[in-house]
Short mmCIF file of C-alpha atoms in Angstrom, two decimals:
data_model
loop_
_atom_site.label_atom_id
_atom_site.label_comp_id
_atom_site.label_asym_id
_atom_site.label_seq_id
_atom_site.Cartn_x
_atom_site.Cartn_y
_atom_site.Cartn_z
CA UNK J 1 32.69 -0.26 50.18
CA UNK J 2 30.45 -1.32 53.82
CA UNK J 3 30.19 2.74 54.29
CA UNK J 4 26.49 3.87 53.45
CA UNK J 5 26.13 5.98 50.83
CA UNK J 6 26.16 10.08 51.75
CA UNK J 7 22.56 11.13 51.40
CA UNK J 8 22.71 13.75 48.93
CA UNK J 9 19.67 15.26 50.60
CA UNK J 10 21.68 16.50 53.66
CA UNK J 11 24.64 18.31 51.51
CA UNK J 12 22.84 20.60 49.57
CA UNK J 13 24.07 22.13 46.57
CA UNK J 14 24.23 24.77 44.20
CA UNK J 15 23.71 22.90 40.30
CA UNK J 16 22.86 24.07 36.87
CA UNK J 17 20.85 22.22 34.33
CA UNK J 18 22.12 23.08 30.38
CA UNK J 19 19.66 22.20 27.34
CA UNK J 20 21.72 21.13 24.44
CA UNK J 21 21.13 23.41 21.94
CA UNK J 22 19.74 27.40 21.79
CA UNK J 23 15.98 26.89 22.38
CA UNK J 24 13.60 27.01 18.81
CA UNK J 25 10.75 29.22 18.51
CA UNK J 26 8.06 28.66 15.96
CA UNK J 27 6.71 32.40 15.63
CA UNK J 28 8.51 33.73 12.26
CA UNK J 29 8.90 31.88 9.49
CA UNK J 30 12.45 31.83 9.51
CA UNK J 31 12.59 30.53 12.94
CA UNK J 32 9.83 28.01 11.63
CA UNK J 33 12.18 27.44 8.96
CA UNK J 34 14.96 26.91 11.53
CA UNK J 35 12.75 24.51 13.21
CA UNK J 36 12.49 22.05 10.16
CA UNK J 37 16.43 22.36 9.13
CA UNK J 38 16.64 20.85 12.44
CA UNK J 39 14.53 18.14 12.02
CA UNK J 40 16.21 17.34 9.35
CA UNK J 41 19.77 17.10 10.84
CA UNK J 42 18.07 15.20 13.06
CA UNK J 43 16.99 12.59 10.90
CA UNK J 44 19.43 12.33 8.14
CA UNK J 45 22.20 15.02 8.82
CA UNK J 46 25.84 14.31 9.17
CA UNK J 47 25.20 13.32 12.98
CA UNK J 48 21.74 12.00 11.98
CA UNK J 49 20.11 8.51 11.95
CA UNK J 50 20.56 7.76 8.49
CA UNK J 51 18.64 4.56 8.89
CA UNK J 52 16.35 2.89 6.54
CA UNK J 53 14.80 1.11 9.16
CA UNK J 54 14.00 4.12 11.58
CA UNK J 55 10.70 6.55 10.17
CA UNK J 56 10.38 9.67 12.06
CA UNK J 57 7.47 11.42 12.18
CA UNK J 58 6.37 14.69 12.80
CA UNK J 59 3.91 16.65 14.37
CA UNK J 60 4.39 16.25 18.01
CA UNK J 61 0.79 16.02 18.36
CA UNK J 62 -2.41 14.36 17.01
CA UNK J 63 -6.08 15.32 17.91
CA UNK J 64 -8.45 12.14 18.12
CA UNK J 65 -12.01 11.04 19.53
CA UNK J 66 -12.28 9.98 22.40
CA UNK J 67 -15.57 9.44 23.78
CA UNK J 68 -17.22 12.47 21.48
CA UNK J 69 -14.56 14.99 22.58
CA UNK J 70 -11.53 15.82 20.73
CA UNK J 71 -8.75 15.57 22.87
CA UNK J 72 -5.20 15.49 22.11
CA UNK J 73 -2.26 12.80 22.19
CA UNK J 74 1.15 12.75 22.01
CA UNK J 75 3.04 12.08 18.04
CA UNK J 76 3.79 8.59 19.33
CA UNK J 77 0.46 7.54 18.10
CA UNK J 78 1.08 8.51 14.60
CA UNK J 79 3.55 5.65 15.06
CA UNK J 80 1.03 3.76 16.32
CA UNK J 81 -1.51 4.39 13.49
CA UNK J 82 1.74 3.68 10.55
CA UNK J 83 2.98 0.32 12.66
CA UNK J 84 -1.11 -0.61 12.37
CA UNK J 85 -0.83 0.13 8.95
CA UNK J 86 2.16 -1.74 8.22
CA UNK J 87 0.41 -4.70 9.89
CA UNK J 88 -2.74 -4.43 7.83
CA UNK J 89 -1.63 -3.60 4.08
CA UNK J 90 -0.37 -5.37 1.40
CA UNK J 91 3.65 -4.55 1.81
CA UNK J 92 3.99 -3.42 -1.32
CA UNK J 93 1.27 -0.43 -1.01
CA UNK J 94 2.63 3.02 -0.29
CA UNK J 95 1.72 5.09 2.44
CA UNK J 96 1.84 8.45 0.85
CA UNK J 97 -1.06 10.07 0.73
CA UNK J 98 -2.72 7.01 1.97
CA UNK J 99 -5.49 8.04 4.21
CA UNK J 100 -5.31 6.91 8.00
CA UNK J 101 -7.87 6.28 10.13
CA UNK J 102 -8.21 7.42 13.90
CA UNK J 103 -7.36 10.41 13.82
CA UNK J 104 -9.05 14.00 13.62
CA UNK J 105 -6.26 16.46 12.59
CA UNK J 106 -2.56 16.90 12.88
CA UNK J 107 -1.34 19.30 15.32
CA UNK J 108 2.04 21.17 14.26
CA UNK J 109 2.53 20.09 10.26
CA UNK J 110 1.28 21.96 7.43
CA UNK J 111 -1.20 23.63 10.36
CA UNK J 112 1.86 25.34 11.17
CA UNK J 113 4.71 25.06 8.54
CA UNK J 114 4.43 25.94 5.14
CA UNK J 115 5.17 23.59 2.33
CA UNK J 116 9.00 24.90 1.56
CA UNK J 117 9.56 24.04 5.38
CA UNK J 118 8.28 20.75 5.35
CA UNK J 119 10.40 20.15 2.45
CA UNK J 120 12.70 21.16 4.31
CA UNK J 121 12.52 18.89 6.67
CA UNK J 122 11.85 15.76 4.61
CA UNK J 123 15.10 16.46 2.64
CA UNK J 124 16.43 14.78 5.64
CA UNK J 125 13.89 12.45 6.22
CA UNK J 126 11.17 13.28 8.21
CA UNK J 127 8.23 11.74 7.76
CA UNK J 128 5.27 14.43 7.99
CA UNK J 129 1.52 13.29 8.54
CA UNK J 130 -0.79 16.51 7.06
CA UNK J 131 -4.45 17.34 6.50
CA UNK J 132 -5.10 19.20 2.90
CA UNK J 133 -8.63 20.75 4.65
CA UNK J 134 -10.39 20.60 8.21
CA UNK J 135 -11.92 17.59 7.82
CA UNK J 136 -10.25 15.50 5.45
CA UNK J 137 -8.08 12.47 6.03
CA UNK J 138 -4.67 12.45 7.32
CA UNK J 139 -2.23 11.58 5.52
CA UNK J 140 1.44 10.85 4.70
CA UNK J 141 2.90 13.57 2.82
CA UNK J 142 5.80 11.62 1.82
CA UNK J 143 6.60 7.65 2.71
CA UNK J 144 10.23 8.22 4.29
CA UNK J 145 12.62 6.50 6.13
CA UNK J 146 15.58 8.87 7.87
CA UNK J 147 18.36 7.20 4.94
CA UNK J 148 17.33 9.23 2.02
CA UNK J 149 20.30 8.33 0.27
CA UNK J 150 18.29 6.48 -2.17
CA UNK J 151 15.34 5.84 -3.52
CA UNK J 152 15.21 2.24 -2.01
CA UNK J 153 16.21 3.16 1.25
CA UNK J 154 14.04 6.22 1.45
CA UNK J 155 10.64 4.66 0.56
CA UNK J 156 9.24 2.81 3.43
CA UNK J 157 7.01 0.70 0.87
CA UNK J 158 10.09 -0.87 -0.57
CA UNK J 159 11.54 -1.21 2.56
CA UNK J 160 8.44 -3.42 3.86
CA UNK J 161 8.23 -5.41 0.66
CA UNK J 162 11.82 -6.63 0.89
CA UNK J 163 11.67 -7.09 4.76
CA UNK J 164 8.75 -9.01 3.79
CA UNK J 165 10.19 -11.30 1.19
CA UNK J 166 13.33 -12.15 3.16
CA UNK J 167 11.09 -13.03 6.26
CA UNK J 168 9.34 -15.18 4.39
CA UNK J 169 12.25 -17.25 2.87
CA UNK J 170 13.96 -17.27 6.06
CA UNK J 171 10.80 -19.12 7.24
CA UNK J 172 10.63 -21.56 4.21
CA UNK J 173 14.54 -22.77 4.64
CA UNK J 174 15.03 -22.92 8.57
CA UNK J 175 13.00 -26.49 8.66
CA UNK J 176 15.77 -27.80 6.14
CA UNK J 177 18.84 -26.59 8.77
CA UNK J 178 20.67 -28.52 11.21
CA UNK J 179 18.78 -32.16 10.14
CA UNK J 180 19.89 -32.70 7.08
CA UNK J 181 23.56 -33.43 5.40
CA UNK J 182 24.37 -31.20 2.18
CA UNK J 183 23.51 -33.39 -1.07
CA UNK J 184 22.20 -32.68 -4.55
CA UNK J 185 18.62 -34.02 -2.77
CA UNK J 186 18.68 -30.81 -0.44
CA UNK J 187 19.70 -28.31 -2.45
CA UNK J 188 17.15 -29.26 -5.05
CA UNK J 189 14.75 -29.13 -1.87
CA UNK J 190 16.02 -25.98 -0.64
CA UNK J 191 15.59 -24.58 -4.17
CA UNK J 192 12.33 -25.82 -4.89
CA UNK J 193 10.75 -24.08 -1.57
CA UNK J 194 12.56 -21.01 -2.06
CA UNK J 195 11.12 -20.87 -6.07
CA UNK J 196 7.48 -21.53 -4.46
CA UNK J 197 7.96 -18.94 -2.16
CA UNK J 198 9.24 -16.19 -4.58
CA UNK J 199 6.44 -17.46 -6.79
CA UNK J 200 3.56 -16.31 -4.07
CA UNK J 201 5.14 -12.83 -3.63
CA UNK J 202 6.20 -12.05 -7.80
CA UNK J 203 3.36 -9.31 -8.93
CA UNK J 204 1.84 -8.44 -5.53
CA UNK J 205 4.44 -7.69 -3.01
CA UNK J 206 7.44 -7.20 -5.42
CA UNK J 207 7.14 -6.80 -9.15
CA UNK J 208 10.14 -9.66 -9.76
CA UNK J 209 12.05 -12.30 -7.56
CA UNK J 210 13.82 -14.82 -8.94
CA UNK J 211 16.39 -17.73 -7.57
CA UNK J 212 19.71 -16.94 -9.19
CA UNK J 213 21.87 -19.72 -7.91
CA UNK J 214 21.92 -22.19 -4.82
CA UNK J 215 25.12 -23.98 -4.23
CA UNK J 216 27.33 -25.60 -1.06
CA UNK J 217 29.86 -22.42 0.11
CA UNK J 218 33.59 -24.03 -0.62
CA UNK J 219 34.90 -22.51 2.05
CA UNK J 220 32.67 -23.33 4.61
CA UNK J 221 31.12 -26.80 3.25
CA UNK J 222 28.23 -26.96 6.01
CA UNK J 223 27.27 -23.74 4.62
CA UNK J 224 24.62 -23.20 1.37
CA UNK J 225 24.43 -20.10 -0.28
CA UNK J 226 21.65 -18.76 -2.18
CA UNK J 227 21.67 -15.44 -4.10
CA UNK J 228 18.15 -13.96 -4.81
CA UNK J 229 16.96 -11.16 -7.49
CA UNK J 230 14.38 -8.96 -6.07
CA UNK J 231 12.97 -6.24 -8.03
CA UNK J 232 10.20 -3.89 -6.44
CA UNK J 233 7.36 -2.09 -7.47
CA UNK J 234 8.36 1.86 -7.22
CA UNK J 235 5.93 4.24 -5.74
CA UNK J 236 3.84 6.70 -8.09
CA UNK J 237 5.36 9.70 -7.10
CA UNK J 238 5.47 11.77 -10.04
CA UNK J 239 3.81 12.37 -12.85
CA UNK J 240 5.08 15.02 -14.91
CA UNK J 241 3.34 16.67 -18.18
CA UNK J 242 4.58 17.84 -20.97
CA UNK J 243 2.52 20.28 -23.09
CA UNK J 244 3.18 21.12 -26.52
CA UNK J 245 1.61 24.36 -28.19
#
């Protein structure tokens, strides 16, 4: 079309602008309570993420230093702090209750919600940063991803440890691709780094791994398939005591 476009600007008109859903108040506690079933649909529901690899977390806010003053941030940077985290700690350690630096107080958690909401709301996956008392650290109240189908999809710690393994054979077998033919010499090669590597992880970043079989794929013969046995550590998140009288 050579015609210019009509300037919008000169046509005025009348419009109306629709939020999607009724808006949430956080006054009573069962609109509080409203608040966090929402959350949760948001994260796991039926329409949810559902995804192992997605954490959301909650507050909206976070209060930090910044040059002596307290001032406040958006949540993003309690995705921030957990990426850092991630970056910095052994894979296998888990984040609950973990403390995290950087940060003053949360801003809209257990400040605001009470427990039975937050549970609530991390029923469907929602990953809530809290403070037990003005002045203590932050922390993870519970390590979730938004699949908590499971309990190795819903801890993130698991999640990282077997990212972290399969990273790090990818890495040990992609020098061996494309520059070699298939023979008993390479798969003993291929198996050989892929036992060292499973060796450097077994007892710190998962509790087993082991190489189950390595073999050429039959139907596709420049193909070779290894199956791998990975079994992590499991988060401490219960201890339950039985008393006797």
């Amino acid at each position: 079309n050579t015609n210019a476009p009509e300037d919008i600007t000169d046509v005025p008109e009348a419009g109306t602008v629709f939020v999607r859903q009724a808006a949430l108040n956080n006054v009573t506690t069962g609109e509080k309570l409203e608040t966090c079933e929402t959350l949760a649909e948001i994260a796991g529901g039926v329409t949810g993420f559902q995804n192992r690899r997605l954490v959301m977390i909650q507050p909206e806010s976070a209060s930090v230093q910044l040059g002596g003053m307290e001032t406040l941030v958006p949540g993003y940077y309690w995705g921030c702090g957990v990426a850092a985290m991630t970056g910095q700690q052994n894979p296998s350690q888990p984040f609950t209750n973990l403390p995290m630096v950087g940060f003053v107080r949360p801003i809209g958690s257990n400040d605001m919600f009470s427990e039975d909401a937050m549970a609530t709301a991390a029923a469907g996956g929602i990953y809530w940063i809290i403070q037990d008392a003005p002045g203590a650290p932050c922390v993870s109240r519970h390590q979730l991803t938004t699949n908590v189908g499971s309990l190795k999809t819903r801890e993130f710690s698991i999640l990282k440890s077997v990212d972290y393994v399969a990273k790090l054979l990818r890495g040990q077998v992609k020098r061996f691709i494309g520059r070699n033919n298939i023979t008993k010499q390479l798969l003993e090669a291929v198996s050989l780094g892929m036992q060292g590597a499973l060796s450097s992880v077994t007892g710190s970043v998962v509790a087993e791994a082991s190489l189950d079989s390595i073999t050429q794929d039959q139907n596709n013969p420049d193909t070779i398939r290894a199956e791998v046995t990975i079994v992590p550590f499991y988060p401490a998140n219960y201890i339950k005591i039985t008393i006797f009288v």
